[in-house]
PDB file of C-alpha atoms and ligand atoms in Angstrom:
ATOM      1  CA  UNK M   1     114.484   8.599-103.165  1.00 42.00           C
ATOM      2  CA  UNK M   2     112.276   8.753-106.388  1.00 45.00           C
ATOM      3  CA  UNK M   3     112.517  11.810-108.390  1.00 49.00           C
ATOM      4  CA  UNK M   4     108.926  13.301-108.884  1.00 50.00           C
ATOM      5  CA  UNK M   5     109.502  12.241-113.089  1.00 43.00           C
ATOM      6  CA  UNK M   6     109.581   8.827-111.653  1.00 46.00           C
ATOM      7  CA  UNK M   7     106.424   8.909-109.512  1.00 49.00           C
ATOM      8  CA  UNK M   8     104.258  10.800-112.425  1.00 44.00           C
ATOM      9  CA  UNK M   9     105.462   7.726-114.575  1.00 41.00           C
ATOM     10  CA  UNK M  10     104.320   4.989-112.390  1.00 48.00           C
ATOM     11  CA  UNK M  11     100.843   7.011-111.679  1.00 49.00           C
ATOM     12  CA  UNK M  12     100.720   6.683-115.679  1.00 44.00           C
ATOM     13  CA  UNK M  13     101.441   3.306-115.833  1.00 50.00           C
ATOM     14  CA  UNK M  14     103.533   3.980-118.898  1.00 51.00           C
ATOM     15  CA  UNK M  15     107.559   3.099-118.791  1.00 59.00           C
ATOM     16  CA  UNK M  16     110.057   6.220-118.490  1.00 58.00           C
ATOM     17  CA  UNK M  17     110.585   5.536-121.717  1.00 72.00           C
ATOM     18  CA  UNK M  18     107.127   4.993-123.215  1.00 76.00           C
ATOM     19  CA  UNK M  19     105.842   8.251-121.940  1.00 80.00           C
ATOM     20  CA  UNK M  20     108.939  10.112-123.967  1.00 86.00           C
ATOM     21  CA  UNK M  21     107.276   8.740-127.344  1.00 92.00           C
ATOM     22  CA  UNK M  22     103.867   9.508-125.819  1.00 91.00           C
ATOM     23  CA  UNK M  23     105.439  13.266-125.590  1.00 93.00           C
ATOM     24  CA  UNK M  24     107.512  13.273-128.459  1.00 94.00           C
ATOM     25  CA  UNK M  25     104.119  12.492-130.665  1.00 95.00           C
ATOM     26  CA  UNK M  26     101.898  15.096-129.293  1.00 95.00           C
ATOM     27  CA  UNK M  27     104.714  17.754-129.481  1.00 95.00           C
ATOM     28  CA  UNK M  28     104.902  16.090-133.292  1.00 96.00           C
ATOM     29  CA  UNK M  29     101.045  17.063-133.436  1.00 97.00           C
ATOM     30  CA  UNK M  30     101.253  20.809-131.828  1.00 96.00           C
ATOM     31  CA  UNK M  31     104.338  21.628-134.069  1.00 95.00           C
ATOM     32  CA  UNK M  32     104.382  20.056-137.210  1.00 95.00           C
ATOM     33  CA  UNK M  33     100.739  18.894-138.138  1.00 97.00           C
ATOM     34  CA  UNK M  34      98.601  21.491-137.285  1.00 95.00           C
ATOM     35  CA  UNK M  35     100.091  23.028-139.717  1.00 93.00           C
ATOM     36  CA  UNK M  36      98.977  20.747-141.950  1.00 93.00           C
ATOM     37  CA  UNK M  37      95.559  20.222-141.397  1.00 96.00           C
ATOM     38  CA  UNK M  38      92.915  20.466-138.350  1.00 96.00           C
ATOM     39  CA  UNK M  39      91.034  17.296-139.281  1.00 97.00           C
ATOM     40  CA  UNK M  40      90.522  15.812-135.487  1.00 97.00           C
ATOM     41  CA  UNK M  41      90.417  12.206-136.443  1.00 97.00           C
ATOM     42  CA  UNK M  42      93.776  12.267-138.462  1.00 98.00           C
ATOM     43  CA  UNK M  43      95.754  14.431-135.473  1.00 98.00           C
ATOM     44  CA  UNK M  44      94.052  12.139-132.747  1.00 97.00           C
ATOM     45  CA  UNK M  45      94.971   9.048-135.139  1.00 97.00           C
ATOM     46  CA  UNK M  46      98.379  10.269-134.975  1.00 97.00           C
ATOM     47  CA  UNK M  47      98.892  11.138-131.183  1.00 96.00           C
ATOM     48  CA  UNK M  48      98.133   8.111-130.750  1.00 95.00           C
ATOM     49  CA  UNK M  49      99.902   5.433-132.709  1.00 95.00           C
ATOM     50  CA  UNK M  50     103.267   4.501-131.705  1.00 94.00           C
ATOM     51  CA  UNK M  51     104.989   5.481-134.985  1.00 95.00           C
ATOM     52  CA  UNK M  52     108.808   4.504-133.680  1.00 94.00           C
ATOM     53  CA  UNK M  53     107.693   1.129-133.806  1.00 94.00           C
ATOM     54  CA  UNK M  54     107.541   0.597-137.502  1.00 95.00           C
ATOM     55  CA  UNK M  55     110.753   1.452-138.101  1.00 95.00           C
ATOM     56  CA  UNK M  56     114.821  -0.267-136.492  1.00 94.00           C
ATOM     57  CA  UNK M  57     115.194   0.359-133.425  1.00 92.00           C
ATOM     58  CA  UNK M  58     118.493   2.360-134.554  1.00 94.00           C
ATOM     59  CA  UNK M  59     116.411   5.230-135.918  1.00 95.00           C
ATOM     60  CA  UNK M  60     113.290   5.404-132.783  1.00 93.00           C
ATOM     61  CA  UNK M  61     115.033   8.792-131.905  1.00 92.00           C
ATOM     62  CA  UNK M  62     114.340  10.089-135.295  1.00 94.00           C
ATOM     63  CA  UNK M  63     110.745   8.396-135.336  1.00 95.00           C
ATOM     64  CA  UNK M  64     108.903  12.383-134.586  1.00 95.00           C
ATOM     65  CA  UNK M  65     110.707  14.445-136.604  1.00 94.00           C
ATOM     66  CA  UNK M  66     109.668  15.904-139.889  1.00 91.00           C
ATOM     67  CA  UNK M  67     111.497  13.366-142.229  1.00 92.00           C
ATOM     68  CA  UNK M  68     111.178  10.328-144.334  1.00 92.00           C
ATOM     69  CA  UNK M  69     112.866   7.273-142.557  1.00 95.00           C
ATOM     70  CA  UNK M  70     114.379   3.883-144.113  1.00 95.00           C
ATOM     71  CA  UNK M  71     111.932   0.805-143.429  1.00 96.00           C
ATOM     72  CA  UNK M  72     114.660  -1.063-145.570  1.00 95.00           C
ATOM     73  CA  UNK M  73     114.437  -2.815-149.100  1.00 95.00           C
ATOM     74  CA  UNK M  74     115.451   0.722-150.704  1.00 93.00           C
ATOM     75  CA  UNK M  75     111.726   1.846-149.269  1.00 95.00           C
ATOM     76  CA  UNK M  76     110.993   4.778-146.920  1.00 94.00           C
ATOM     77  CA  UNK M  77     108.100   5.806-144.633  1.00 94.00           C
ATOM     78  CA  UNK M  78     107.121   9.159-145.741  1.00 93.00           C
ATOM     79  CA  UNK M  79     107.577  11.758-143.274  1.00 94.00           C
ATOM     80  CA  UNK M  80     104.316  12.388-140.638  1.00 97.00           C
ATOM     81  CA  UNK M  81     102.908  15.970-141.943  1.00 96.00           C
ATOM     82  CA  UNK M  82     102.779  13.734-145.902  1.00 96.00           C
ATOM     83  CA  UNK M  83     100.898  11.287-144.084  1.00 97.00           C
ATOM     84  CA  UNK M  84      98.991  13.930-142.359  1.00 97.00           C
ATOM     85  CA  UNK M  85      98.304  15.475-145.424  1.00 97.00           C
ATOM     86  CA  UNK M  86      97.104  12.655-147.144  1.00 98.00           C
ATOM     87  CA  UNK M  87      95.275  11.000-144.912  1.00 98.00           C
ATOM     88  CA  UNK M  88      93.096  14.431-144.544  1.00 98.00           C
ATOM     89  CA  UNK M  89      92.638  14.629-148.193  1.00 98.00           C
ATOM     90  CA  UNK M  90      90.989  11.419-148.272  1.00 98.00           C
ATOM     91  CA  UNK M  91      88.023  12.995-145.828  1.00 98.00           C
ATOM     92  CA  UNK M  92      87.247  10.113-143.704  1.00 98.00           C
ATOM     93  CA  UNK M  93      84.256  10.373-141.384  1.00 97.00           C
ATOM     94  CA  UNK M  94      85.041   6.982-139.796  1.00 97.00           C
ATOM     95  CA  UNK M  95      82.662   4.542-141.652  1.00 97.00           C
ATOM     96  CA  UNK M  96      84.315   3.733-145.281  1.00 98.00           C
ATOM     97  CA  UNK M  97      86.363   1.154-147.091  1.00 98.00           C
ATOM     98  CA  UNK M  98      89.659   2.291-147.539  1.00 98.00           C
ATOM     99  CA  UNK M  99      92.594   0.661-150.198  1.00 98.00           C
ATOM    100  CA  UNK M 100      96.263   1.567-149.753  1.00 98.00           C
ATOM    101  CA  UNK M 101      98.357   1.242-152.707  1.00 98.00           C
ATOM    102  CA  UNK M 102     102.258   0.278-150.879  1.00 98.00           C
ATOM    103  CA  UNK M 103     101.749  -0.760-147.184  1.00 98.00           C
ATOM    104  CA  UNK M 104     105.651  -0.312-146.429  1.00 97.00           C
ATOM    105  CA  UNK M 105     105.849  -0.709-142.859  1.00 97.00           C
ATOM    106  CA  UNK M 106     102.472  -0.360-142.410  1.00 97.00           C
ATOM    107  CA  UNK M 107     102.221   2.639-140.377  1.00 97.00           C
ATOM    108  CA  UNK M 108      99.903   5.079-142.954  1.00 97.00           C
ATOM    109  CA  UNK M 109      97.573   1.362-143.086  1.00 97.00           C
ATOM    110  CA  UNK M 110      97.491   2.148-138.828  1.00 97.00           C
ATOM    111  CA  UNK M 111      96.430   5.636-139.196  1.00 97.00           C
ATOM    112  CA  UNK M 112      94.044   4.696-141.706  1.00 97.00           C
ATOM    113  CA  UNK M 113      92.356   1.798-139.220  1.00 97.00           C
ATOM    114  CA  UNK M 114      92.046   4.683-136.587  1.00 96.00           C
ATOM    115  CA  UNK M 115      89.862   7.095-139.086  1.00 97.00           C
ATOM    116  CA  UNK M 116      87.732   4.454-141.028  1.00 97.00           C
ATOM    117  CA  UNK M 117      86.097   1.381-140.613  1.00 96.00           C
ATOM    118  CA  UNK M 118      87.703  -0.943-142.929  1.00 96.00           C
ATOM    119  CA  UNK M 119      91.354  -0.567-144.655  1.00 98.00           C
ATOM    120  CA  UNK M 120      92.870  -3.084-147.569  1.00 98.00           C
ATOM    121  CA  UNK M 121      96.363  -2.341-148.166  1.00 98.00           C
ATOM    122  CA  UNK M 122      98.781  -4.261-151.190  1.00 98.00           C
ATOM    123  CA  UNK M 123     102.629  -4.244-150.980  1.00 98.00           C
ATOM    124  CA  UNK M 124     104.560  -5.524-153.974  1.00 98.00           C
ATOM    125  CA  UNK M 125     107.439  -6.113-151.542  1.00 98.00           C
ATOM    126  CA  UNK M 126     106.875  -9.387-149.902  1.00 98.00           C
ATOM    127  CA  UNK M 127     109.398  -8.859-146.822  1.00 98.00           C
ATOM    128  CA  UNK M 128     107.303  -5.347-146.168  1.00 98.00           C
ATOM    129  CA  UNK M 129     104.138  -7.143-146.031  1.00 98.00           C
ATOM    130  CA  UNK M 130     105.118  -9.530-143.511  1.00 98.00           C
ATOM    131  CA  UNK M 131     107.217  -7.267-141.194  1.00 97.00           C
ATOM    132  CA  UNK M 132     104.330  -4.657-141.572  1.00 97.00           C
ATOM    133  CA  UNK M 133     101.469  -7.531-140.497  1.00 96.00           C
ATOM    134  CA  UNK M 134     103.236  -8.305-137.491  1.00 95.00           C
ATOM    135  CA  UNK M 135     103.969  -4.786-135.859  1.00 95.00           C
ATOM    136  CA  UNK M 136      99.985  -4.403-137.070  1.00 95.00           C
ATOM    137  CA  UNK M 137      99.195  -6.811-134.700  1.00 93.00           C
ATOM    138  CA  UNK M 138     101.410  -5.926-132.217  1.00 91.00           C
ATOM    139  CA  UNK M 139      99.642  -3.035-131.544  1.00 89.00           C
ATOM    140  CA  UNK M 140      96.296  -3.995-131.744  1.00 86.00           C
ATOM    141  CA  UNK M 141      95.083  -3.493-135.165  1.00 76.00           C
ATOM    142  CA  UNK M 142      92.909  -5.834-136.451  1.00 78.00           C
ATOM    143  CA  UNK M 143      90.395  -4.362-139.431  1.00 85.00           C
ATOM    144  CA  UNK M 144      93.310  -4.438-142.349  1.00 94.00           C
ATOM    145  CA  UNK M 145      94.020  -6.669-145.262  1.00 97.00           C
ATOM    146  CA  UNK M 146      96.883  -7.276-146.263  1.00 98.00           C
ATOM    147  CA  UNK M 147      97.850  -8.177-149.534  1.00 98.00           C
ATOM    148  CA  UNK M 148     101.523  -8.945-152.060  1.00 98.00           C
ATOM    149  CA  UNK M 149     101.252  -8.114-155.207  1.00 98.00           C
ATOM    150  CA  UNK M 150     100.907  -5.125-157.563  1.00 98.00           C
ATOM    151  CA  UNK M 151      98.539  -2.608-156.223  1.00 98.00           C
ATOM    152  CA  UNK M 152      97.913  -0.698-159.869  1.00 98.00           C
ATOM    153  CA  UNK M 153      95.832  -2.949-160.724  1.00 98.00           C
ATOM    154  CA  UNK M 154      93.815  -2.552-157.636  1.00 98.00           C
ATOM    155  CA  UNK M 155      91.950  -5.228-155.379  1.00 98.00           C
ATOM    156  CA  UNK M 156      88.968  -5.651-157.968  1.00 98.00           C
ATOM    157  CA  UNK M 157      87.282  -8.755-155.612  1.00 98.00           C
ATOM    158  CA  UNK M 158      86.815  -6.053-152.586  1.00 98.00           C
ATOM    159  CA  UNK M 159      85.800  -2.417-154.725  1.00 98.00           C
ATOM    160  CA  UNK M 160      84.382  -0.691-154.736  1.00 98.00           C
ATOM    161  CA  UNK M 161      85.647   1.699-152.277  1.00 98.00           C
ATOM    162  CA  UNK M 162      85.494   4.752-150.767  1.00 98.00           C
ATOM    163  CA  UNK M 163      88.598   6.167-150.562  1.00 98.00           C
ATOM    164  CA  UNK M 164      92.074   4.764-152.093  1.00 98.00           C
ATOM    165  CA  UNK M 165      95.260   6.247-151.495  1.00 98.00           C
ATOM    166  CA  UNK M 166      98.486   5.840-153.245  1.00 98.00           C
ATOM    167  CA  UNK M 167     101.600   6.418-151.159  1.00 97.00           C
ATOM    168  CA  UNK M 168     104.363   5.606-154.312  1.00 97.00           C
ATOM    169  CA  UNK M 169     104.870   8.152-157.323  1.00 98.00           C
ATOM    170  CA  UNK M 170     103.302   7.190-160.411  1.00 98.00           C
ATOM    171  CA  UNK M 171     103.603   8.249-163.905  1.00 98.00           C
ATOM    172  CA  UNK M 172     100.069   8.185-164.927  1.00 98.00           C
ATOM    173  CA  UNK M 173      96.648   7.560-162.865  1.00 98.00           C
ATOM    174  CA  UNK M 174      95.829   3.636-162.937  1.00 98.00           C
ATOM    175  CA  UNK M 175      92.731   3.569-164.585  1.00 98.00           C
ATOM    176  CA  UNK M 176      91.856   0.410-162.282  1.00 98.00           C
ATOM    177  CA  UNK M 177      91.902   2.482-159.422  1.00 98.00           C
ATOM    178  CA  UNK M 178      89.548   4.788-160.835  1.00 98.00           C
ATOM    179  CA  UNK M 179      87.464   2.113-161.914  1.00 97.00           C
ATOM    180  CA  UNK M 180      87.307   1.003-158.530  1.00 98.00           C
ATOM    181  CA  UNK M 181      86.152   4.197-156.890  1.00 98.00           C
ATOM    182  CA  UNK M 182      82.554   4.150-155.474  1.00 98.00           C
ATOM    183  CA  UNK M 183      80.579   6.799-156.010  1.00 98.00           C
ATOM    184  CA  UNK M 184      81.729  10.025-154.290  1.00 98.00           C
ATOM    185  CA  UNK M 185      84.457   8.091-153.441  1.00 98.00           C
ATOM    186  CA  UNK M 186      88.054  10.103-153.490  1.00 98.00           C
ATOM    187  CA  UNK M 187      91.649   8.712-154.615  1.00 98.00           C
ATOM    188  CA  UNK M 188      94.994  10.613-153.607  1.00 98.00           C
ATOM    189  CA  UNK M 189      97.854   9.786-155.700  1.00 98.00           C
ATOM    190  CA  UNK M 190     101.269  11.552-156.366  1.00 98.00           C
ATOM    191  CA  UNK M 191     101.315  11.769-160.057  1.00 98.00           C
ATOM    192  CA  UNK M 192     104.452  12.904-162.444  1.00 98.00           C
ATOM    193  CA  UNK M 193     108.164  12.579-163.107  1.00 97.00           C
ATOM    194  CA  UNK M 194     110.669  10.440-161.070  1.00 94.00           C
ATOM    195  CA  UNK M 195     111.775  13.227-159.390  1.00 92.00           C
ATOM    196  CA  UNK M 196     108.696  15.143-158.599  1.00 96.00           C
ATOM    197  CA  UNK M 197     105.160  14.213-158.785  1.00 98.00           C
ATOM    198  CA  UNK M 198     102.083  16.387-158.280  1.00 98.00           C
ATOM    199  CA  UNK M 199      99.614  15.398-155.244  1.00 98.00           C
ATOM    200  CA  UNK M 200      96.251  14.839-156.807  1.00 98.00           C
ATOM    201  CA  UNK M 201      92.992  14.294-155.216  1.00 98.00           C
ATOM    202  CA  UNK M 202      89.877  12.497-157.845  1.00 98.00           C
ATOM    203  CA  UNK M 203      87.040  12.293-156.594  1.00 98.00           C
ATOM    204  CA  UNK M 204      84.053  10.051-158.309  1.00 98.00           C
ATOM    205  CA  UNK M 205      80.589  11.720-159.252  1.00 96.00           C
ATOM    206  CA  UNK M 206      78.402   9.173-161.098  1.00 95.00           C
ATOM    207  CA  UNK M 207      80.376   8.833-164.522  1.00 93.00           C
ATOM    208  CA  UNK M 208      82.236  11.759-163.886  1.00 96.00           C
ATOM    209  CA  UNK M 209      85.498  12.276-162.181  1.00 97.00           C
ATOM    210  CA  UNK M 210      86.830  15.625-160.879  1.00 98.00           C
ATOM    211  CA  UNK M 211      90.438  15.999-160.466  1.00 98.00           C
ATOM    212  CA  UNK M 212      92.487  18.567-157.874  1.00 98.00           C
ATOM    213  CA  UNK M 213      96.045  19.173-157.772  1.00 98.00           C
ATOM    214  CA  UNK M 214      96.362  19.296-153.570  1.00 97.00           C
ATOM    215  CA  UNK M 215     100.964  20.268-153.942  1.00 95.00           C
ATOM    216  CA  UNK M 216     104.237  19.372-154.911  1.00 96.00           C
ATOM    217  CA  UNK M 217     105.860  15.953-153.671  1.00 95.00           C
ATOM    218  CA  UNK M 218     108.326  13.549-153.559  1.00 94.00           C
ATOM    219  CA  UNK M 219     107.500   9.920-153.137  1.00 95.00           C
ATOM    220  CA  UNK M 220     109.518   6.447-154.443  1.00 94.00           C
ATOM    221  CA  UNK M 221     108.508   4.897-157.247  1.00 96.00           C
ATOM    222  CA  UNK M 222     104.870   3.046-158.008  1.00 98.00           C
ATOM    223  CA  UNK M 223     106.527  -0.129-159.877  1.00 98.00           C
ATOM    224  CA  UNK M 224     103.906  -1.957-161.608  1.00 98.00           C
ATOM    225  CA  UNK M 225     101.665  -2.634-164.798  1.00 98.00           C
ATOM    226  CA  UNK M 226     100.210   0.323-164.433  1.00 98.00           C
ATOM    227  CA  UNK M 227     103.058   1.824-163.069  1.00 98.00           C
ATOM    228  CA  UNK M 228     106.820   2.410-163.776  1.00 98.00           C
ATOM    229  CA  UNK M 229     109.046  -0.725-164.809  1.00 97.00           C
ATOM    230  CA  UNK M 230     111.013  -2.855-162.147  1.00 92.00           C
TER     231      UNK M 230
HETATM  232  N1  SAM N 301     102.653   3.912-146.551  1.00 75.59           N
HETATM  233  C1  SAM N 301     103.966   3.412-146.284  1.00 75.59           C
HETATM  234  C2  SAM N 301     104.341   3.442-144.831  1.00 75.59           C
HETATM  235  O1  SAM N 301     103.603   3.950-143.991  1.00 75.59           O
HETATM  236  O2  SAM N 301     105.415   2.896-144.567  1.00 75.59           O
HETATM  237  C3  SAM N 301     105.026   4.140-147.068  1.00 75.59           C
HETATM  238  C4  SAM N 301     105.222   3.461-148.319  1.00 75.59           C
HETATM  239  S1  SAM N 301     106.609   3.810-149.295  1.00 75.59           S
HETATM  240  C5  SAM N 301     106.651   5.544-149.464  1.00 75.59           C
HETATM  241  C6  SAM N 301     105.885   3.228-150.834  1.00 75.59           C
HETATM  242  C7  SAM N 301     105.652   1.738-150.883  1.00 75.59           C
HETATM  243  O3  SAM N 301     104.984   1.433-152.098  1.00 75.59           O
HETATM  244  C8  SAM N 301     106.929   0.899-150.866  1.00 75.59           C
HETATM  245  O4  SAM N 301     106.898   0.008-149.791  1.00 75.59           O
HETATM  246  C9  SAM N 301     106.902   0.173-152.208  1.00 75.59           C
HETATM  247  O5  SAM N 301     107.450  -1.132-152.163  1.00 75.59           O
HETATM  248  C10 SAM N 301     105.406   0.146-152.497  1.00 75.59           C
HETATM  249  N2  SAM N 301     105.037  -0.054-153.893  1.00 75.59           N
HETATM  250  C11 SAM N 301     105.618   0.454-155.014  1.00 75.59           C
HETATM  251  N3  SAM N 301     104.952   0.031-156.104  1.00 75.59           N
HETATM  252  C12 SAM N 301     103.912  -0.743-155.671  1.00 75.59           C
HETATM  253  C13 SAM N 301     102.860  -1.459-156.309  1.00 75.59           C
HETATM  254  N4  SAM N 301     102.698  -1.486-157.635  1.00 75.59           N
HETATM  255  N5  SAM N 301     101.981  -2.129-155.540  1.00 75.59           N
HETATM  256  C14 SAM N 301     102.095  -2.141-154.191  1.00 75.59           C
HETATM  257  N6  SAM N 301     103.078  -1.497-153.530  1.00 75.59           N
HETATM  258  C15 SAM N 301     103.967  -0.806-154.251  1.00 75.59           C
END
């Protein structure tokens, strides 16, 4: 006889084991990013993408929890209330051009196709970029370009943009990326040491730009012109 788990499964049409990362995410939602902010489109964003499938199989168990994960190539994808948190600061309303500085495995450029219309993401590691296109596709994302190459200079062809977020440390702002802000347009970007870096949020008003520090953080390094050395 089928046990009544079973049954509600099949109603679903969801695997057994699909609808344990379907519950493992929204108990990721309630518990950790709540917390972190109540923007609607970032949580529903979130709930929804299947974020153990950018990362081994080996570590799908560890896929919800609140920690950064290996993607491989010394990288990591940062853990979900950071991404959260970022994505929030960027206040997406659903209709902007978004650039992504380090696509890694390409799951912040998935949450960021879910809360705007348009996302352009650069990854200096070419492996990355690849591995991250394909599990992109995979589940169903099509409106993001992807790009190798060094992101601190920006993606000068496509600005300017609305939002641009930075998801490596950096030692200083890249002035291209400022340069490539539109107008009211906001860029998040862990800023400082190797070891620490502040969160800052810039946001563009005609000539002027107005800076916020948002917290403390801990990303890997921005390695680029504009960035640290290789
Ligand atoms: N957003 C990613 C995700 O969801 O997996 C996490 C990215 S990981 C914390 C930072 C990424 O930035 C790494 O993949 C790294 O190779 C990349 N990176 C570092 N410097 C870069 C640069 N100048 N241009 C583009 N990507 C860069």
């Amino acid at each position: 006889m089928q046990s009544r788990r079973n049954q509600r499964y099949q109603k679903t049409g969801l695997s057994e084991t699909q609808q344990d990362y379907h519950i493992a995410r929204r108990r990721m939602v309630q518990e950790q990013l709540r917390a972190e902010t109540t923007d609607r489109r970032v949580l529903d964003a979130m709930a929804k993408i299947p974020r153990h499938l950018f990362v081994e199989e080996g570590l799908w168990g560890q896929a919800y929890s609140d920690r950064p994960l290996s993607i491989g190539e010394g990288q990591t994808i940062s853990q979900p209330r950071i991404v959260a948190m970022m994505t929030a600061a960027l206040q997406l309303m659903g209709d902007e051009k978004v650039l992504e500085i380090g696509t890694g495995c390409g799951y912040q450029t998935a949450v960021l196709c879910e809360c705007a219309r348009e996302v352009y993401s650069i990854e200096r590691i070419g492996s990355l970029s690849h591995r991250a296109r394909r599990r992109l596709y995979e589940i169903g994302d099509v409106r993001f370009h992807l790009r190798i190459g060094d992101g601190t200079v920006g993606w000068p062809e496509h600005a300017p943009f609305d939002a641009i977020i930075v998801t490596a440390g950096a030692p200083a702002v890249p002035d291209a990326l400022v340069q490539q802000l539109a107008d009211g347009g906001r860029l998040v970007i862990p800023v400082g040491g190797e070891c620490q870096q502040q969160l800052l949020r810039m946001t563009r008003r005609g000539r002027d730009v107005v800076t916020e520090r948002l917290t403390a953080c801990r990303f890997v390094k921005l390695i680029g012109e504009a960035g640290w050395p290789s």
